[in-house]
Coordinates of C-alpha atoms in Angstrom, one line a residue:
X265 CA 9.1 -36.9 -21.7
X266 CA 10.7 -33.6 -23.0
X267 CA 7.9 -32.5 -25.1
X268 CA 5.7 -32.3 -21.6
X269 CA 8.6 -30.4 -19.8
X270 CA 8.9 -28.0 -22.6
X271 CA 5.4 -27.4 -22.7
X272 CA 4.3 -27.4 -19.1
X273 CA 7.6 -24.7 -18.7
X274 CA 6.3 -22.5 -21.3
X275 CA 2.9 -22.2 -20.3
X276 CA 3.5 -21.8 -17.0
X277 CA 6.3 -19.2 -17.5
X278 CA 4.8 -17.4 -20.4
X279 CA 1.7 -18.8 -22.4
X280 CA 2.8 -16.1 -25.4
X281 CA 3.5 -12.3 -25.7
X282 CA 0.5 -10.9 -23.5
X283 CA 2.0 -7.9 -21.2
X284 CA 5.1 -7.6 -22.9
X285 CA 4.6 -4.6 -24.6
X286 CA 5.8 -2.7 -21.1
X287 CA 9.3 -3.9 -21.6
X288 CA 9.4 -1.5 -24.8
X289 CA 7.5 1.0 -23.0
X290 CA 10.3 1.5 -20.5
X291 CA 13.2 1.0 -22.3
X292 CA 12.6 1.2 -26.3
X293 CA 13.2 -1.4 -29.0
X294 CA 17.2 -1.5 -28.6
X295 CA 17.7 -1.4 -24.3
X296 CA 14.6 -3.7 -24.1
X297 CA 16.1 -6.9 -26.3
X298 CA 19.5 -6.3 -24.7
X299 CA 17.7 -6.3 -20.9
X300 CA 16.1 -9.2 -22.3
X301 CA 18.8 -11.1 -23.2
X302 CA 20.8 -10.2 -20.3
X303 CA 18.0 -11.1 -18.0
X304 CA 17.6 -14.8 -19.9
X305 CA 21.4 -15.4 -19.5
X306 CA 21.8 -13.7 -15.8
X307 CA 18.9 -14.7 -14.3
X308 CA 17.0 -17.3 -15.8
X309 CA 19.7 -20.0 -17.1
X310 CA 20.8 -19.8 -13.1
X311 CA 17.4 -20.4 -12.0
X312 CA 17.1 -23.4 -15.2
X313 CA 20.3 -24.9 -13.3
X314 CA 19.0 -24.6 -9.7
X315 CA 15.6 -25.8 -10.7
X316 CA 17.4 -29.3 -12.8
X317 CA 19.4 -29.4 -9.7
X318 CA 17.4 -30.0 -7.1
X319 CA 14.5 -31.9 -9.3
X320 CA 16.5 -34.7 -9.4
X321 CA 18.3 -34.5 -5.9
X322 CA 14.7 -34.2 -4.6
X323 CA 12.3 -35.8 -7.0
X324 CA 9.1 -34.7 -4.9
X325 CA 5.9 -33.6 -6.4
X326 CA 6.3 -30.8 -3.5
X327 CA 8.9 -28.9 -5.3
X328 CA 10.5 -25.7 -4.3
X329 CA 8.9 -26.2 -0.9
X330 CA 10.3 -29.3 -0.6
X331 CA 14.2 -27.9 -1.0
X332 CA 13.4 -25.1 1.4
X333 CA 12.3 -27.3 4.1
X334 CA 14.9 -29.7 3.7
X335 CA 17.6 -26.5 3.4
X336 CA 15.6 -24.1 6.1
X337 CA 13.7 -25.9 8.2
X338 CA 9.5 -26.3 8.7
X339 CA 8.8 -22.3 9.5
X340 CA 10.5 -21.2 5.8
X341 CA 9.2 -24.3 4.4
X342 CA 6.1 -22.8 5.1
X343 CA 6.3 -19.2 4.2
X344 CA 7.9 -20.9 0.6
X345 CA 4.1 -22.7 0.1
X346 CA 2.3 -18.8 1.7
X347 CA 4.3 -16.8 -0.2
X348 CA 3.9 -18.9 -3.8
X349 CA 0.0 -19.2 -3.2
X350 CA -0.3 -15.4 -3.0
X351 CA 1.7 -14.8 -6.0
X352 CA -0.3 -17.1 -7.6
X353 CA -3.4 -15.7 -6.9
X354 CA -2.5 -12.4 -7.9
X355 CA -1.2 -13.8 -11.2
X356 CA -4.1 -15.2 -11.6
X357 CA -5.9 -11.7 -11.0
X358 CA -3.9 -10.1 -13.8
X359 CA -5.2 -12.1 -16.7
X360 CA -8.4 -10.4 -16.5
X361 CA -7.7 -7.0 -16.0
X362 CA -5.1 -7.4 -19.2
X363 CA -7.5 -8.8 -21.3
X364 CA -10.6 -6.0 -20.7
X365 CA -7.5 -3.5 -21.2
X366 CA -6.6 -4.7 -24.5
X367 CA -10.9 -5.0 -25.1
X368 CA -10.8 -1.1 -24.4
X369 CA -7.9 0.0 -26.7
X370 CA -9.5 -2.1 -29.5
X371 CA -12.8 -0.4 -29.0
X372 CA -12.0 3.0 -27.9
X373 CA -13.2 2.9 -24.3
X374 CA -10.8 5.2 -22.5
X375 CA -13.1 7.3 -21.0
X376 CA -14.4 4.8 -18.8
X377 CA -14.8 5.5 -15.1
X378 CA -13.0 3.4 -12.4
X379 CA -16.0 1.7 -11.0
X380 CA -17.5 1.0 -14.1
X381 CA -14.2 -0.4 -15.5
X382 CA -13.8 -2.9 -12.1
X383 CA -17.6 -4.1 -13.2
X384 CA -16.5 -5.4 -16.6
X385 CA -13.2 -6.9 -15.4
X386 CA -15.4 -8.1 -12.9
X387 CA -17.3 -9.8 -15.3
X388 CA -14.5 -11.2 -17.6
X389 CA -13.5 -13.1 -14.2
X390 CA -16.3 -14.6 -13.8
X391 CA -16.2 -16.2 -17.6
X392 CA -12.8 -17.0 -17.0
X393 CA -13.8 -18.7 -14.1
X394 CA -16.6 -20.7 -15.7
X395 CA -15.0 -23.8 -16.1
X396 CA -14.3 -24.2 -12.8
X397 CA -17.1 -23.6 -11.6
X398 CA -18.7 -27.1 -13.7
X399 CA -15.5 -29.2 -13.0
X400 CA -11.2 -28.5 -12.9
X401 CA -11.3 -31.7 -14.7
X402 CA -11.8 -29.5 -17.9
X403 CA -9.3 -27.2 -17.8
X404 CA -6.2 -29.7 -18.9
X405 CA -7.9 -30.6 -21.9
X406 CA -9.0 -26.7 -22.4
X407 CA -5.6 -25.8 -22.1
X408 CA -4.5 -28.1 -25.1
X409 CA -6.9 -26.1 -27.4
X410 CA -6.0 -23.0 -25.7
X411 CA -2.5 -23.4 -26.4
X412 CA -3.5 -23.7 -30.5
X413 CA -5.4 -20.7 -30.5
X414 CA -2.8 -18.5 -29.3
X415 CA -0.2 -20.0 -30.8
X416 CA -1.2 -19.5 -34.4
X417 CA -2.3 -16.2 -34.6
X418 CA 0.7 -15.1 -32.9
X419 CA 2.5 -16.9 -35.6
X420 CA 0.9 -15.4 -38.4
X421 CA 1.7 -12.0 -36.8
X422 CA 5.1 -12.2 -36.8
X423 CA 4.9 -14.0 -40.8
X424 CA 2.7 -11.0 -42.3
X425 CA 4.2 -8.2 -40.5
X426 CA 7.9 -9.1 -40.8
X427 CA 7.3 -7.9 -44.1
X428 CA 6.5 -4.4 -43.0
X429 CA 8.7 -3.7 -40.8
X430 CA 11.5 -0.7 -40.1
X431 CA 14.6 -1.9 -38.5
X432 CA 15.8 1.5 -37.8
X433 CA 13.2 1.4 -35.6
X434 CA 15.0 -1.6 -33.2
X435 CA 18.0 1.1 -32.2
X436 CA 15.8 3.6 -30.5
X437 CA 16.2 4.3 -26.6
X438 CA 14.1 6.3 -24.9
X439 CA 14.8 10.0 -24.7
X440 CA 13.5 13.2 -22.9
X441 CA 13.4 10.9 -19.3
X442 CA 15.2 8.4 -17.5
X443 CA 15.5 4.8 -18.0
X444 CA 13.3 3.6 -15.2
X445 CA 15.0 0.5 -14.4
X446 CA 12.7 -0.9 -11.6
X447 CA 9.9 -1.3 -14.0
X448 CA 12.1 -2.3 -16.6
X449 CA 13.0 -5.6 -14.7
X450 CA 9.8 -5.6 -13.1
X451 CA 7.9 -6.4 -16.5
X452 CA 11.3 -8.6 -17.9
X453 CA 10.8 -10.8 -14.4
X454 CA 6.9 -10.9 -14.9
X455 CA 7.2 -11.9 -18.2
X456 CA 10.1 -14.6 -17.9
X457 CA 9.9 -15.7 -14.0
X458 CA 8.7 -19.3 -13.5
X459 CA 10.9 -22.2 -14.4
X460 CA 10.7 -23.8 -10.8
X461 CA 7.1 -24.6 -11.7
X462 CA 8.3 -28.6 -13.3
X463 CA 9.1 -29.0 -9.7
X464 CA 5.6 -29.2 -8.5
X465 CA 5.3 -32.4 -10.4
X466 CA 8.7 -33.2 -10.7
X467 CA 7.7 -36.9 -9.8
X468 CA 5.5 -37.3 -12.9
X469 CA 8.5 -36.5 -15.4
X470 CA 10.2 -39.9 -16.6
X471 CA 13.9 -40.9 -16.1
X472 CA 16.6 -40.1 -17.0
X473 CA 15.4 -36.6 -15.1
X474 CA 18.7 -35.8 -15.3
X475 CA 19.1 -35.1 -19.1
X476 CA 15.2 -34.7 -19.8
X477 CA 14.2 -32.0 -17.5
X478 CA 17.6 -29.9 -17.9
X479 CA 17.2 -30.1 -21.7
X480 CA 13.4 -29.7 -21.9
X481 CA 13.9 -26.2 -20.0
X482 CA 16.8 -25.1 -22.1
X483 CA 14.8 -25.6 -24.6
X484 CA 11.9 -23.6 -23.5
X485 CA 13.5 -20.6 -22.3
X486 CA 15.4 -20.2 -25.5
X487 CA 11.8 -20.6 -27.4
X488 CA 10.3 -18.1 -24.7
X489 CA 13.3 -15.6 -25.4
X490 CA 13.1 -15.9 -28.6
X491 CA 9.1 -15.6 -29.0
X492 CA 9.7 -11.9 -26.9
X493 CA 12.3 -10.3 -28.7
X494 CA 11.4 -11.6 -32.3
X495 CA 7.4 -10.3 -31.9
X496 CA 8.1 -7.1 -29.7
X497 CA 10.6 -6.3 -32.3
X498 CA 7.9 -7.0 -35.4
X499 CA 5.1 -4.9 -33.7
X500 CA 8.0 -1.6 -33.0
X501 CA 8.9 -1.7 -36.5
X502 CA 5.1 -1.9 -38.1
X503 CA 3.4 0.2 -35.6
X504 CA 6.0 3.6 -36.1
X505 CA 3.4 5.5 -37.6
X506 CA 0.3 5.1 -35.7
X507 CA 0.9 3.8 -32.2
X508 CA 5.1 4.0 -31.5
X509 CA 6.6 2.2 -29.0
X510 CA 6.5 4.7 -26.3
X511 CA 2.8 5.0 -26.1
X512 CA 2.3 0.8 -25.6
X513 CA 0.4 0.1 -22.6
X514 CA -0.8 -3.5 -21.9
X515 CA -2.6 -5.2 -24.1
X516 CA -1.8 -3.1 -27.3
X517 CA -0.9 -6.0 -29.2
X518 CA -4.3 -6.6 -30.6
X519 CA -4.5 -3.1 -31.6
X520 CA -1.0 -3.5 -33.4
X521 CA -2.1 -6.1 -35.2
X522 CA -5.1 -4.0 -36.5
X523 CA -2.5 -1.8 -38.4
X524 CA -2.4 -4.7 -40.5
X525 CA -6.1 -5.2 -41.3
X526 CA -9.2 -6.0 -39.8
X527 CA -8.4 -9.5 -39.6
X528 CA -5.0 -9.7 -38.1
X529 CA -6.8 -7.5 -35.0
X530 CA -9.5 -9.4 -34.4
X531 CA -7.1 -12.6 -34.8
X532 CA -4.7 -11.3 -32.3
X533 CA -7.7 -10.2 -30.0
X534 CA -9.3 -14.0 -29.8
X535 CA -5.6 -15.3 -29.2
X536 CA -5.0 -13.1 -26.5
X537 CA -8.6 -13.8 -25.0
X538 CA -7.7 -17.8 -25.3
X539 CA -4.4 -16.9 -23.9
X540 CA -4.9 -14.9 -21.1
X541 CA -8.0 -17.3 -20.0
X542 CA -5.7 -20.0 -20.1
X543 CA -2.9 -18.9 -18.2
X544 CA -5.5 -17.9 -15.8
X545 CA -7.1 -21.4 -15.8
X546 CA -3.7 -22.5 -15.0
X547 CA -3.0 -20.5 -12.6
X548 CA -6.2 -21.0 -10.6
X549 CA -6.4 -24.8 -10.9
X550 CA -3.0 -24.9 -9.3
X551 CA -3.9 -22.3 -6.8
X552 CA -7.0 -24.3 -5.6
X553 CA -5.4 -27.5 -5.2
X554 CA -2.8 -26.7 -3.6
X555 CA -5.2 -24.4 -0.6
X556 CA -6.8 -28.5 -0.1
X557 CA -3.9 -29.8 -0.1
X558 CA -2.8 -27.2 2.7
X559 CA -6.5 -27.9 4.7
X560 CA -6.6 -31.9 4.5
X561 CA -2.8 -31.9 5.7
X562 CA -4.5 -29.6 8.5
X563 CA -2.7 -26.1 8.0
X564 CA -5.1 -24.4 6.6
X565 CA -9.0 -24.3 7.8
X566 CA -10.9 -27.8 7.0
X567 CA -13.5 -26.2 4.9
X568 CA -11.3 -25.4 2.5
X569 CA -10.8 -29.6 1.9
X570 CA -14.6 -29.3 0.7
X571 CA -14.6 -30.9 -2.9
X572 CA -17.9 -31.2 -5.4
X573 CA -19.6 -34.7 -4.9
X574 CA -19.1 -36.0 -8.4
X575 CA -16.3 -33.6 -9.6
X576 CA -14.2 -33.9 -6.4
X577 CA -13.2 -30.0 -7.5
X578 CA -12.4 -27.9 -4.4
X579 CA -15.0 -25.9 -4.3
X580 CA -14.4 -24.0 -1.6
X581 CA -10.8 -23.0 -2.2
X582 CA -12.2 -22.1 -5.8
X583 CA -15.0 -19.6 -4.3
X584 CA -12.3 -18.6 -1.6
X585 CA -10.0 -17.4 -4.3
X586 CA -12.5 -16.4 -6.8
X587 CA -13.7 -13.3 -4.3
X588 CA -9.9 -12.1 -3.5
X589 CA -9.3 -11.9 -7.0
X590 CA -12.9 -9.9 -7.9
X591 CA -11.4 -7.6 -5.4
X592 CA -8.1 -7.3 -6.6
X593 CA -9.1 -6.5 -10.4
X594 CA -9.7 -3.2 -9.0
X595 CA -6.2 -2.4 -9.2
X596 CA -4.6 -1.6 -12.6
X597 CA -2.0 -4.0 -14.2
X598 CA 1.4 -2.4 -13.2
X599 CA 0.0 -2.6 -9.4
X600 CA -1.3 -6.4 -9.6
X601 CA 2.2 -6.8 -11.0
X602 CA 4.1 -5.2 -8.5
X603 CA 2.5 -7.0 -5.8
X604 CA 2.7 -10.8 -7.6
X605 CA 6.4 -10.0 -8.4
X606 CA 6.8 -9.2 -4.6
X607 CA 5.8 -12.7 -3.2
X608 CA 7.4 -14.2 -6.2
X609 CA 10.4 -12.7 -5.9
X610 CA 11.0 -13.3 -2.2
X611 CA 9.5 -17.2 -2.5
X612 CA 12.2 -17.6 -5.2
X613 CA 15.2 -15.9 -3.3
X614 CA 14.4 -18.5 -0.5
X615 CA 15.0 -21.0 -3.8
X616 CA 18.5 -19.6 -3.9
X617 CA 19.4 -19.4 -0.1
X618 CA 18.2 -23.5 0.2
X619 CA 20.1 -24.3 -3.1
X620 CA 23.4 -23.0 -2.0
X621 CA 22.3 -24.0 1.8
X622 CA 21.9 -27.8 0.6
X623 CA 25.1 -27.4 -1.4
X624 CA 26.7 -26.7 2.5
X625 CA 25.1 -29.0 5.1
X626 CA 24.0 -32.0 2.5
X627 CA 27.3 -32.6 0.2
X628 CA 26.4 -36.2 0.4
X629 CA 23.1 -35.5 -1.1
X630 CA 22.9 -37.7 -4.5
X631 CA 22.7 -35.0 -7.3
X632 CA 22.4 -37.1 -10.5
X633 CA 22.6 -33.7 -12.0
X634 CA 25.2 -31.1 -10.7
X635 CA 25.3 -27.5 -11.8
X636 CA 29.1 -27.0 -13.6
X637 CA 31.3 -25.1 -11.1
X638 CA 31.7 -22.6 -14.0
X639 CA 28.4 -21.5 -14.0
X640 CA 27.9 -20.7 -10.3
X641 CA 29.2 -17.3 -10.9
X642 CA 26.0 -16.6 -13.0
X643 CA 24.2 -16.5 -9.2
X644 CA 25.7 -13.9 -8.1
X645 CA 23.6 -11.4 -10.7
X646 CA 20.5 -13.6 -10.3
X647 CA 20.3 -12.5 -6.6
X648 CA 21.6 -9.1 -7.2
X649 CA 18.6 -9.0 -9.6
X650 CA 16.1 -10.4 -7.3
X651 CA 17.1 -8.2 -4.4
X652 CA 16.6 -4.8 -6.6
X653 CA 13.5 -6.0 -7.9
X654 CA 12.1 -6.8 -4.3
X655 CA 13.7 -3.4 -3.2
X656 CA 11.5 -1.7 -6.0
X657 CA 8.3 -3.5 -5.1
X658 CA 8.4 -2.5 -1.6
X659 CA 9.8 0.9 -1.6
X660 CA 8.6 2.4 -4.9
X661 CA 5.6 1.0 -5.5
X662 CA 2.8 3.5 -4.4
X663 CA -0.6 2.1 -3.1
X664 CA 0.9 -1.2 -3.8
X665 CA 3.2 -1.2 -1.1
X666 CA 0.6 -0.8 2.0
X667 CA -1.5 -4.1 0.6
X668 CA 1.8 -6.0 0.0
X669 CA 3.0 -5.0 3.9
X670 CA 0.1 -6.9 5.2
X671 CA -0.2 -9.5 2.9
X672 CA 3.5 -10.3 3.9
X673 CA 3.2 -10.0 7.7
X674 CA 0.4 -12.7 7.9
X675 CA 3.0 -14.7 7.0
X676 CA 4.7 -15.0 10.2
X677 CA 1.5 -15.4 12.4
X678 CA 0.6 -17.9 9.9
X679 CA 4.0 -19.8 9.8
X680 CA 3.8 -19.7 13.4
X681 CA 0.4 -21.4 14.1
X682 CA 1.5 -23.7 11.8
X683 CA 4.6 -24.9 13.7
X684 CA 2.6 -24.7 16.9
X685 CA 0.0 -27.0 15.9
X686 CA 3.3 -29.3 14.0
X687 CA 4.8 -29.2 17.3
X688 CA 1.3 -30.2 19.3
X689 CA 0.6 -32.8 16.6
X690 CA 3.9 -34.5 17.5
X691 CA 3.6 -34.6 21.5
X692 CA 0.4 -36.2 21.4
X693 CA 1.9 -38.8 18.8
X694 CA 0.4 -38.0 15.7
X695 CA 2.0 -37.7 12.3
X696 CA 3.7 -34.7 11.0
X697 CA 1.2 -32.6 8.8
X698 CA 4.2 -31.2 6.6
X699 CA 5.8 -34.6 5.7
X700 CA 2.1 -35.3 4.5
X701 CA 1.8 -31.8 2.5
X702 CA 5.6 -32.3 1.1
X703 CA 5.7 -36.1 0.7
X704 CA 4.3 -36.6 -2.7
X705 CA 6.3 -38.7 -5.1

């Protein structure tokens, strides 16, 4: 129903204020709720629209790799699936290295050396990662508590501090540099990307789609908006004195909520663990699944089909994705971010092109819900947004920008094998491998 499409959207899209506090950072109290707000209204109603769009045109579980196939054709249909894997692993790979980070500021550990810090993040994956390890059948109902935990204290944050707090604070701007824009919209589309994700299981959601799963994400990016702005602007105006808005980094939150005792700190602390580990869980459940899903449709090596005797977990997929992100916590939090908003971005501009594509070539398509004519002109800025955001990530990005060039040209070899062994498959009489990957219902 619309309770499960309201929560399955938030958690997959936000999961509560973690990594926020970079939005402030870059912009200060005043620039960052307006960018917000114009990003929620520019960019993410239009995606809302596309996403309730093409649910119900295409109720598949396959989702957003579903509409780009049937838009674009088998090649993009599978650089859609590459490109969203890799961003998710990399998501996945950031929920570790913001949670040690926020560890450190709590306890004073900015001295530590590089190495030493990619040991301990090291080893906060591998907790993470313990549940999977016994069984993924864990993690849904893991989640559920998860959710509680960070919930609450988040809650109680924004309660006890909104007492506190100085709301000539909320007009500053930054001052004595530049706005940086790129990582301005960078951390606003890390933070509020994602409301494609109900399309993955798009067949699962109930009828009427066309009024639950339009309403149920309304509902959760206004909640999600609202849960930004109304605790970023709570920990600016209680924090002034000791850590300002200009010195956040990620994972200050904790620390903010320190300000206002012992308690409050350490509460914030254990909601940002049980937040962070459960986005992560998320993340890398999906992830998994979707890699065996690839293999035992046979476009992706077999081994990766593996699955635990009793569990039926994917094993090998989990190991598999496990080791790339143990490598990629080496990397700080901005790079991880750069190089997940990357994929994202460019899986997500393909979302646009097929939308407007199907619009085109399929006007007979049945579209039990239609996006109102007077709200196509809200695309327009969506993919002005994307494009400058994907412009930033490959250009300006530093040591990023070399692993995110090779990441993205496997793509094509990949795409290409793929369609080979499609094309092979066919001739010899056998069953398409894509129409078995995309043809859940």
């Amino acid at each position: 129903g619309i309770a499960s499409v309201i929560a399955f959207s938030f958690f997959n899209v936000s999961g509560g204020p973690w990594g926020s506090e970079d939005i402030f950072t870059n912009a200060g109290p005043f620039w960052g709720v307006i960018g917000i707000v114009l990003f929620t209204v520019f960019f993410c109603v239009p995606q809302c629209l596309l996403t309730s769009e093409l649910c119900c045109a295409l109720p598949r579980n396959g989702g957003y790799a579903v509409w780009v196939r049937e838009a674009l054709g088998d090649f993009w249909g599978v650089q859609e699936v590459y490109w969203q894997w890799v961003s998710g692993v990399a998501d996945a790979a950031i929920y570790p290295v913001l949670l040690w980070d926020t560890i450190m500021q709590l306890t004073g550990r900015s001295g530590a050396g590089r190495f030493e810090v990619w040991r301990w993040r090291m080893g906060v994956t591998a907790i993470m990662s313990l549940p999977t390890f016994v069984s993924f059948h864990f993690v849904p109902g893991l989640l559920i508590v998860f959710g509680f935990g960070t919930a609450l204290p988040v809650v109680a944050f924004i309660a006890y501090g909104a007492r506190l707090v100085d709301p000539k604070v909320w007009l500053q701007t930054v001052s004595g540099r530049p706005l940086n824009m790129g990582k301005l919209i960078n951390s606003i589309f890390w933070n509020l990307e994602g409301w494609d994700a109900i399309s993955t299981c798009t067949g699962l959601v109930r009828k009427p789609r066309e009024s639950i799963i339009p309403r149920g994400l309304f509902i959760a990016l206004a909640a999600t908006s609202l849960q930004y702005i109304t605790v970023l602007l709570v920990a600016a105006g209680v924090s002034e004195q000791f850590e300002p808005w200009y010195s956040w980094k990620d994972g200050s939150l904790p620390s903010i909520g320190a300000s206002l005792g012992p308690w409050m700190g350490l509460w914030m602390l254990v909601a940002s663990a049980v937040g962070n580990a459960g986005m992560y869980l998320s993340e890398f459940v999906e992830d998994a699944y979707l890699l065996q899903g690839a293999a035992e449709a046979g476009i992706a090596p077999s081994f990766f089909a593996k699955q635990m005797p009793f569990t039926k977990s994917p094993y090998v997929a989990g190991i598999f994705q496990f080791a790339i992100i143990s490598v990629m916590v080496v990397f700080d939090f901005s790079e991880i971010l750069v190089f997940d908003n990357f994929f994202t971005g460019m899986a997500v501009l393909l979302q646009f092109v097929s939308f407007f594509v199907l619009r085109w070539r399929r006007p007979d398509l049945p579209r039990p819900f239609v996006v109102p004519r007077l709200a196509l002109p809200l695309f327009l800025p969506a993919v002005g947004i994307l494009c400058f955001m994907l412009f930033h990530c490959f250009v300006k990005a530093g040591k990023a920008s070399l692993v995110t060039a090779v990441a993205f040209a496997l793509g094509t070899p990949y795409g290409c094998w793929v369609i080979r062994r499609e094309q092979l498959r066919k001739a010899s009489g056998g069953g398409s491998a894509l129409d078995e990957l995309f043809s859940g219902r």
